[in-house]
Amino acid sequence: MPYGAGHPVLSGLPPEELAVLLTPLPGYRAKQVFSWISRGVRTFDDMTDLPLPLRAELGGRFALYSGEVSAELRDPDGTIKLRITLHDGYCVEAVLLTDREGRRTACLSTQAGCPMGCVFCKTGALGFRRNLDSAEIVSQFFRLREIAGDIANIVFMGMGEPLLNLGELRRAAAALTCGGGTGFSPRRITVSTCGIVPGIRDLAEHGPRLRLALSLTTADGELRRRLMPATNANPLPALKEALRRYQDLAGQRITLETVLLGDVNTRPQDAEALAEFARGLNVVVNLIPWNPVEGMRFEGRLLREPGAGEIARMDSQLKKLGLNVTRRFKKGQRIGGACGQLGTLGDGETAKPDGGPYR
Ligand code: SAH
Ligand code: SF4
Protein backbone atom coordinates (compact mmCIF):
# COMPACT_ATOMS: atom_id res chain seq x y z
CA MET A 1 0.00 0.00 0.00
CA PRO A 2 2.41 2.70 -1.17
CA TYR A 3 0.12 5.70 -0.88
CA GLY A 4 -1.94 4.72 2.13
CA ALA A 5 -2.97 7.21 4.75
CA GLY A 6 -2.57 6.39 8.39
CA HIS A 7 0.90 4.91 8.09
CA PRO A 8 4.06 6.92 8.69
CA VAL A 9 5.44 8.02 5.32
CA LEU A 10 9.12 7.39 4.69
CA SER A 11 9.92 9.52 1.65
CA GLY A 12 10.38 12.90 3.36
CA LEU A 13 12.68 11.69 6.09
CA PRO A 14 16.34 12.64 6.17
CA PRO A 15 18.45 9.46 6.59
CA GLU A 16 19.12 9.97 10.32
CA GLU A 17 15.41 10.22 11.05
CA LEU A 18 14.70 7.21 8.87
CA ALA A 19 17.29 5.19 10.79
CA VAL A 20 15.62 6.10 14.10
CA LEU A 21 12.16 5.23 12.79
CA LEU A 22 13.34 1.86 11.52
CA THR A 23 15.10 0.89 14.78
CA PRO A 24 15.94 -1.87 15.69
CA LEU A 25 16.84 -2.53 12.05
CA PRO A 26 20.57 -2.04 11.55
CA GLY A 27 21.76 1.23 10.01
CA TYR A 28 22.70 -0.34 6.71
CA ARG A 29 19.09 -1.43 6.18
CA ALA A 30 17.91 2.15 6.69
CA LYS A 31 20.49 3.24 4.12
CA GLN A 32 19.19 0.69 1.64
CA VAL A 33 15.61 1.84 2.15
CA PHE A 34 16.64 5.48 1.80
CA SER A 35 18.49 4.75 -1.40
CA TRP A 36 15.53 2.86 -2.89
CA ILE A 37 13.15 5.67 -2.09
CA SER A 38 15.53 8.14 -3.72
CA ARG A 39 15.48 6.00 -6.84
CA GLY A 40 11.71 6.26 -6.86
CA VAL A 41 10.54 2.69 -6.24
CA ARG A 42 6.78 2.39 -6.18
CA THR A 43 6.46 -0.40 -3.60
CA PHE A 44 8.48 -2.04 -0.85
CA ASP A 45 8.47 -5.19 -3.01
CA ASP A 46 10.75 -3.39 -5.47
CA MET A 47 13.46 -3.12 -2.77
CA THR A 48 15.10 -6.24 -4.10
CA ASP A 49 18.11 -6.34 -1.78
CA LEU A 50 15.88 -6.58 1.32
CA PRO A 51 14.76 -10.03 2.52
CA LEU A 52 11.19 -10.81 1.48
CA PRO A 53 9.77 -10.97 5.04
CA LEU A 54 11.27 -7.55 5.78
CA ARG A 55 9.69 -6.06 2.64
CA ALA A 56 6.33 -7.41 3.75
CA GLU A 57 6.79 -6.13 7.28
CA LEU A 58 7.75 -2.63 6.13
CA GLY A 59 4.87 -2.59 3.66
CA GLY A 60 2.46 -3.32 6.50
CA ARG A 61 3.83 -0.58 8.74
CA PHE A 62 4.80 2.29 6.46
CA ALA A 63 3.85 4.15 3.31
CA LEU A 64 6.38 5.36 0.76
CA TYR A 65 4.80 8.58 -0.51
CA SER A 66 2.17 11.06 0.54
CA GLY A 67 -0.94 11.89 -1.42
CA GLU A 68 -2.44 10.63 -4.67
CA VAL A 69 -2.12 12.26 -8.06
CA SER A 70 -5.70 13.32 -8.79
CA ALA A 71 -5.08 15.22 -12.03
CA GLU A 72 -2.31 15.43 -14.59
CA LEU A 73 -2.44 18.33 -17.02
CA ARG A 74 -0.09 18.82 -19.95
CA ASP A 75 0.48 22.11 -21.71
CA PRO A 76 1.53 21.93 -25.37
CA ASP A 77 4.68 23.86 -24.34
CA GLY A 78 5.82 20.81 -22.36
CA THR A 79 4.80 22.01 -18.89
CA ILE A 80 3.14 19.39 -16.72
CA LYS A 81 0.99 20.17 -13.70
CA LEU A 82 0.03 17.58 -11.13
CA ARG A 83 -2.73 18.04 -8.67
CA ILE A 84 -2.08 15.92 -5.62
CA THR A 85 -4.81 15.11 -3.13
CA LEU A 86 -3.54 14.72 0.41
CA HIS A 87 -4.82 12.31 3.05
CA ASP A 88 -7.16 14.92 4.56
CA GLY A 89 -8.62 15.98 1.22
CA TYR A 90 -6.62 19.15 0.69
CA CYS A 91 -4.95 19.53 -2.68
CA VAL A 92 -1.60 20.91 -3.73
CA GLU A 93 -0.12 21.41 -7.14
CA ALA A 94 3.36 20.67 -8.46
CA VAL A 95 4.65 21.82 -11.82
CA LEU A 96 7.37 20.54 -14.12
CA LEU A 97 8.96 23.04 -16.48
CA THR A 98 11.34 22.20 -19.31
CA ASP A 99 13.69 24.83 -20.70
CA ARG A 100 14.93 25.17 -24.25
CA GLU A 101 17.92 22.96 -23.53
CA GLY A 102 15.61 20.25 -22.22
CA ARG A 103 16.58 20.74 -18.55
CA ARG A 104 13.74 20.06 -16.18
CA THR A 105 12.79 22.09 -13.14
CA ALA A 106 10.36 20.91 -10.48
CA CYS A 107 8.27 23.67 -8.92
CA LEU A 108 7.04 22.44 -5.54
CA SER A 109 4.43 23.65 -3.07
CA THR A 110 5.11 24.03 0.64
CA GLN A 111 1.65 24.92 1.96
CA ALA A 112 -1.94 24.19 1.01
CA GLY A 113 -3.05 27.72 0.18
CA CYS A 114 -1.09 30.69 1.51
CA PRO A 115 -1.71 33.17 4.33
CA MET A 116 -0.01 36.14 2.65
CA GLY A 117 -2.88 37.27 0.46
CA CYS A 118 -0.89 39.03 -2.26
CA VAL A 119 -3.57 40.62 -4.43
CA PHE A 120 -2.18 39.37 -7.74
CA CYS A 121 -1.77 35.72 -6.77
CA LYS A 122 -4.32 32.97 -7.13
CA THR A 123 -2.91 30.97 -4.24
CA GLY A 124 -3.13 34.02 -2.02
CA ALA A 125 -6.81 34.35 -2.87
CA LEU A 126 -7.43 30.85 -1.55
CA GLY A 127 -6.34 31.67 1.96
CA PHE A 128 -4.33 29.37 4.17
CA ARG A 129 -5.22 25.75 4.92
CA ARG A 130 -2.16 24.17 6.45
CA ASN A 131 1.54 23.55 6.19
CA LEU A 132 2.72 20.54 4.23
CA ASP A 133 4.99 18.10 5.96
CA SER A 134 8.31 17.06 4.51
CA ALA A 135 6.89 13.85 3.00
CA GLU A 136 4.16 15.83 1.25
CA ILE A 137 6.78 18.20 -0.16
CA VAL A 138 9.28 15.55 -1.26
CA SER A 139 6.56 13.29 -2.68
CA GLN A 140 5.71 16.00 -5.24
CA PHE A 141 9.28 15.73 -6.53
CA PHE A 142 9.10 11.95 -6.86
CA ARG A 143 5.77 12.10 -8.63
CA LEU A 144 7.10 14.56 -11.18
CA ARG A 145 10.27 12.57 -11.71
CA GLU A 146 8.32 9.37 -12.21
CA ILE A 147 6.40 11.00 -15.04
CA ALA A 148 9.09 13.15 -16.62
CA GLY A 149 12.50 11.65 -15.92
CA ASP A 150 15.59 13.32 -14.45
CA ILE A 151 15.14 16.72 -12.86
CA ALA A 152 17.96 19.28 -12.82
CA ASN A 153 16.56 21.97 -10.53
CA ILE A 154 14.05 22.39 -7.76
CA VAL A 155 12.29 25.65 -7.02
CA PHE A 156 10.04 26.20 -4.02
CA MET A 157 7.79 28.53 -5.94
CA GLY A 158 4.56 26.60 -5.89
CA MET A 159 1.70 27.18 -3.50
CA GLY A 160 2.48 28.75 -0.17
CA GLU A 161 5.22 30.68 1.57
CA PRO A 162 8.17 28.35 2.19
CA LEU A 163 9.71 30.42 4.98
CA LEU A 164 6.53 30.14 7.03
CA ASN A 165 7.12 26.39 6.97
CA LEU A 166 10.83 26.41 7.56
CA GLY A 167 11.10 23.28 9.71
CA GLU A 168 9.51 21.03 7.08
CA LEU A 169 11.32 22.83 4.27
CA ARG A 170 14.58 22.02 6.03
CA ARG A 171 13.71 18.37 6.45
CA ALA A 172 12.68 18.15 2.78
CA ALA A 173 15.92 19.83 1.70
CA ALA A 174 17.92 17.47 3.92
CA ALA A 175 16.22 14.44 2.34
CA LEU A 176 16.82 15.76 -1.18
CA THR A 177 20.43 16.89 -0.76
CA CYS A 178 21.73 13.91 1.14
CA GLY A 179 24.44 11.81 -0.52
CA GLY A 180 23.27 8.21 -0.86
CA GLY A 181 19.93 9.59 -2.04
CA THR A 182 19.00 12.01 -4.81
CA GLY A 183 22.09 13.98 -3.73
CA PHE A 184 20.78 17.30 -5.02
CA SER A 185 23.25 20.15 -4.77
CA PRO A 186 21.84 22.97 -2.60
CA ARG A 187 22.88 25.29 -5.41
CA ARG A 188 20.26 23.69 -7.63
CA ILE A 189 17.48 24.35 -5.13
CA THR A 190 15.86 27.79 -4.96
CA VAL A 191 13.59 29.06 -2.23
CA SER A 192 11.30 31.86 -3.27
CA THR A 193 9.96 34.03 -0.47
CA CYS A 194 7.74 37.06 -0.29
CA GLY A 195 10.26 38.34 2.26
CA ILE A 196 9.90 36.79 5.71
CA VAL A 197 12.82 38.45 7.51
CA PRO A 198 13.16 36.02 10.44
CA GLY A 199 13.08 33.10 7.98
CA ILE A 200 15.80 34.59 5.78
CA ARG A 201 17.95 35.27 8.84
CA ASP A 202 17.39 31.77 10.15
CA LEU A 203 18.37 30.23 6.81
CA ALA A 204 21.43 32.46 6.63
CA GLU A 205 22.61 31.51 10.11
CA HIS A 206 21.65 27.86 10.22
CA GLY A 207 21.37 26.79 6.60
CA PRO A 208 20.93 25.05 4.32
CA ARG A 209 22.37 27.71 2.06
CA LEU A 210 19.95 27.31 -0.80
CA ARG A 211 19.55 29.81 -3.59
CA LEU A 212 17.29 32.63 -2.59
CA ALA A 213 14.72 34.47 -4.65
CA LEU A 214 12.82 37.40 -3.19
CA SER A 215 9.41 38.25 -4.58
CA LEU A 216 9.99 41.96 -4.40
CA THR A 217 7.30 43.01 -6.91
CA THR A 218 8.03 46.65 -6.16
CA ALA A 219 10.57 48.52 -4.07
CA ASP A 220 8.07 51.28 -3.42
CA GLY A 221 7.28 50.42 0.19
CA GLU A 222 3.86 52.01 0.19
CA LEU A 223 2.73 50.28 -3.01
CA ARG A 224 4.19 47.01 -1.77
CA ARG A 225 2.09 47.13 1.38
CA ARG A 226 -1.01 47.53 -0.75
CA LEU A 227 -0.10 44.72 -3.16
CA MET A 228 1.30 42.32 -0.56
CA PRO A 229 -0.51 43.34 2.64
CA ALA A 230 0.86 40.63 4.89
CA THR A 231 4.45 41.69 4.18
CA ASN A 232 3.72 44.74 6.34
CA ALA A 233 5.54 43.11 9.23
CA ASN A 234 8.70 42.86 7.12
CA PRO A 235 9.47 46.35 5.84
CA LEU A 236 11.92 46.85 2.99
CA PRO A 237 14.89 48.20 5.00
CA ALA A 238 14.83 45.16 7.32
CA LEU A 239 14.42 42.93 4.30
CA LYS A 240 17.42 44.42 2.57
CA GLU A 241 19.50 43.97 5.70
CA ALA A 242 18.47 40.30 5.89
CA LEU A 243 19.39 39.79 2.21
CA ARG A 244 22.77 41.37 2.81
CA ARG A 245 23.35 39.00 5.70
CA TYR A 246 22.30 36.05 3.55
CA GLN A 247 24.63 37.16 0.83
CA ASP A 248 27.53 37.63 3.25
CA LEU A 249 27.13 34.14 4.65
CA ALA A 250 25.93 32.17 1.62
CA GLY A 251 27.88 34.18 -0.96
CA GLN A 252 25.24 33.83 -3.63
CA ARG A 253 23.55 36.08 -6.07
CA ILE A 254 19.95 36.68 -5.10
CA THR A 255 17.09 36.88 -7.56
CA LEU A 256 14.60 39.72 -7.22
CA GLU A 257 11.37 38.47 -8.74
CA THR A 258 9.28 41.30 -10.06
CA VAL A 259 5.79 40.47 -11.24
CA LEU A 260 4.86 43.18 -13.70
CA LEU A 261 1.28 44.32 -13.30
CA GLY A 262 -0.01 46.41 -16.18
CA ASP A 263 -0.17 50.11 -15.22
CA VAL A 264 0.59 49.40 -11.57
CA ASN A 265 4.29 48.85 -10.93
CA THR A 266 5.84 49.60 -14.32
CA ARG A 267 6.35 53.35 -13.92
CA PRO A 268 9.80 54.95 -14.30
CA GLN A 269 9.92 55.55 -10.54
CA ASP A 270 9.36 51.81 -9.97
CA ALA A 271 12.51 51.03 -11.91
CA GLU A 272 14.39 53.70 -9.96
CA ALA A 273 13.18 52.39 -6.61
CA LEU A 274 14.21 48.88 -7.63
CA ALA A 275 17.70 50.06 -8.54
CA GLU A 276 17.95 51.86 -5.20
CA PHE A 277 16.88 48.72 -3.31
CA ALA A 278 19.41 46.63 -5.26
CA ARG A 279 22.33 48.95 -4.48
CA GLY A 280 24.96 47.11 -2.46
CA LEU A 281 23.45 43.70 -3.19
CA ASN A 282 24.50 41.15 -5.79
CA VAL A 283 21.23 40.54 -7.56
CA VAL A 284 19.58 39.68 -10.82
CA VAL A 285 16.13 41.11 -11.48
CA ASN A 286 13.71 38.59 -12.94
CA LEU A 287 10.84 40.27 -14.73
CA ILE A 288 7.69 38.16 -14.66
CA PRO A 289 4.79 39.47 -16.72
CA TRP A 290 1.68 38.90 -14.63
CA ASN A 291 -0.08 35.68 -15.56
CA PRO A 292 -3.77 36.43 -15.80
CA VAL A 293 -6.13 35.14 -13.18
CA GLU A 294 -9.69 35.97 -14.06
CA GLY A 295 -11.45 38.49 -11.90
CA MET A 296 -8.43 39.52 -9.82
CA ARG A 297 -8.64 43.11 -8.72
CA PHE A 298 -6.36 45.65 -7.12
CA GLU A 299 -8.27 48.32 -5.23
CA GLY A 300 -11.34 47.82 -7.36
CA ARG A 301 -9.55 47.81 -10.70
CA LEU A 302 -9.16 44.60 -12.68
CA LEU A 303 -5.53 43.60 -12.94
CA ARG A 304 -4.21 43.23 -16.43
CA GLU A 305 -1.15 41.83 -18.15
CA PRO A 306 1.54 44.37 -18.93
CA GLY A 307 1.82 45.32 -22.57
CA ALA A 308 4.89 44.36 -24.60
CA GLY A 309 6.00 48.00 -24.65
CA GLU A 310 5.62 48.31 -20.89
CA ILE A 311 7.78 45.22 -20.32
CA ALA A 312 10.44 46.37 -22.77
CA ARG A 313 10.56 49.81 -21.14
CA MET A 314 11.09 48.40 -17.65
CA ASP A 315 13.69 46.01 -18.99
CA SER A 316 15.72 48.70 -20.74
CA GLN A 317 15.37 51.22 -17.92
CA LEU A 318 16.57 48.72 -15.33
CA LYS A 319 19.51 47.81 -17.54
CA LYS A 320 20.35 51.48 -17.96
CA LEU A 321 20.36 51.76 -14.19
CA GLY A 322 23.04 49.07 -14.18
CA LEU A 323 21.01 46.04 -13.15
CA ASN A 324 21.24 42.50 -14.46
CA VAL A 325 17.82 41.67 -15.84
CA THR A 326 16.29 38.42 -17.04
CA ARG A 327 12.80 37.86 -18.31
CA ARG A 328 10.66 34.92 -17.44
CA PHE A 329 8.86 33.45 -20.37
CA LYS A 330 5.36 32.23 -20.08
CA LYS A 331 5.10 28.54 -19.44
CA GLY A 332 2.13 26.44 -18.59
CA GLN A 333 -0.43 29.23 -18.84
CA ARG A 334 -2.93 27.10 -20.69
CA ILE A 335 -3.10 24.61 -17.82
CA GLY A 336 -3.12 27.20 -15.05
CA GLY A 337 0.39 26.07 -14.16
CA ALA A 338 2.26 29.35 -14.55
CA CYS A 339 3.50 31.42 -11.60
CA GLY A 340 0.65 32.64 -9.47
CA GLN A 341 -1.99 30.54 -11.19
CA LEU A 342 -1.81 27.56 -8.87
CA GLY A 343 -5.09 26.78 -7.24
CA THR A 344 -6.94 26.29 -10.52
CA LEU A 345 -7.82 22.89 -11.85
CA GLY A 346 -6.80 23.97 -15.31
CA ASP A 347 -10.23 23.78 -16.84
CA GLY A 348 -11.24 27.22 -15.72
CA GLU A 349 -12.72 25.91 -12.52
CA THR A 350 -11.70 27.94 -9.53
CA ALA A 351 -10.75 26.26 -6.34
CA LYS A 352 -12.89 27.69 -3.58
CA PRO A 353 -11.75 28.44 -0.05
CA ASP A 354 -14.62 26.50 1.49
CA GLY A 355 -16.01 23.38 -0.04
CA GLY A 356 -15.61 23.27 -3.80
CA PRO A 357 -13.01 21.21 -5.54
CA TYR A 358 -10.16 22.39 -3.36
CA ARG A 359 -11.10 20.19 -0.53
N1 SAH B 1 5.24 32.48 -1.66
C1 SAH B 1 6.47 32.51 -2.33
C2 SAH B 1 6.62 31.42 -3.37
C3 SAH B 1 5.43 31.14 -4.23
S1 SAH B 1 4.86 32.44 -5.28
C4 SAH B 1 6.73 33.85 -2.96
O1 SAH B 1 5.82 34.69 -2.98
O2 SAH B 1 7.84 34.08 -3.38
C5 SAH B 1 6.00 32.29 -6.63
C6 SAH B 1 6.13 33.52 -7.51
O3 SAH B 1 4.99 33.75 -8.31
C7 SAH B 1 6.36 34.80 -6.74
O4 SAH B 1 7.49 35.45 -7.24
C8 SAH B 1 5.11 35.61 -7.03
O5 SAH B 1 5.40 36.98 -7.00
C9 SAH B 1 4.75 35.13 -8.40
N2 SAH B 1 3.35 35.34 -8.77
C10 SAH B 1 2.27 35.30 -7.98
N3 SAH B 1 1.15 35.51 -8.72
C11 SAH B 1 1.54 35.69 -9.99
C12 SAH B 1 0.85 35.90 -11.23
N4 SAH B 1 -0.48 35.93 -11.29
N5 SAH B 1 1.58 36.03 -12.36
C13 SAH B 1 2.92 35.94 -12.32
N6 SAH B 1 3.62 35.71 -11.20
C14 SAH B 1 2.94 35.59 -10.04
FE1 SF4 C 1 1.62 33.54 -1.05
FE2 SF4 C 1 3.69 33.89 -2.72
FE3 SF4 C 1 1.18 34.00 -3.63
FE4 SF4 C 1 2.08 35.96 -2.06
S1 SF4 C 1 2.85 35.42 -4.10
S2 SF4 C 1 0.11 34.95 -1.85
S3 SF4 C 1 3.41 34.83 -0.67
S4 SF4 C 1 2.17 32.22 -2.78
Coordinates of C-alpha atoms and ligand atoms in Angstrom, one line a residue, residues 114 116-118 120-121 123-124 158-161 194 228, ligand 2:
C114 CA -1.1 30.7 1.5
M116 CA 0.0 36.1 2.6
G117 CA -2.9 37.3 0.5
C118 CA -0.9 39.0 -2.3
F120 CA -2.2 39.4 -7.7
C121 CA -1.8 35.7 -6.8
T123 CA -2.9 31.0 -4.2
G124 CA -3.1 34.0 -2.0
G158 CA 4.6 26.6 -5.9
M159 CA 1.7 27.2 -3.5
G160 CA 2.5 28.7 -0.2
E161 CA 5.2 30.7 1.6
C194 CA 7.7 37.1 -0.3
M228 CA 1.3 42.3 -0.6
Ligands
SF4_2 FE1 1.6 33.5 -1.1 FE2 3.7 33.9 -2.7 FE3 1.2 34.0 -3.6 FE4 2.1 36.0 -2.1 S1 2.9 35.4 -4.1 S2 0.1 34.9 -1.8 S3 3.4 34.8 -0.7 S4 2.2 32.2 -2.8

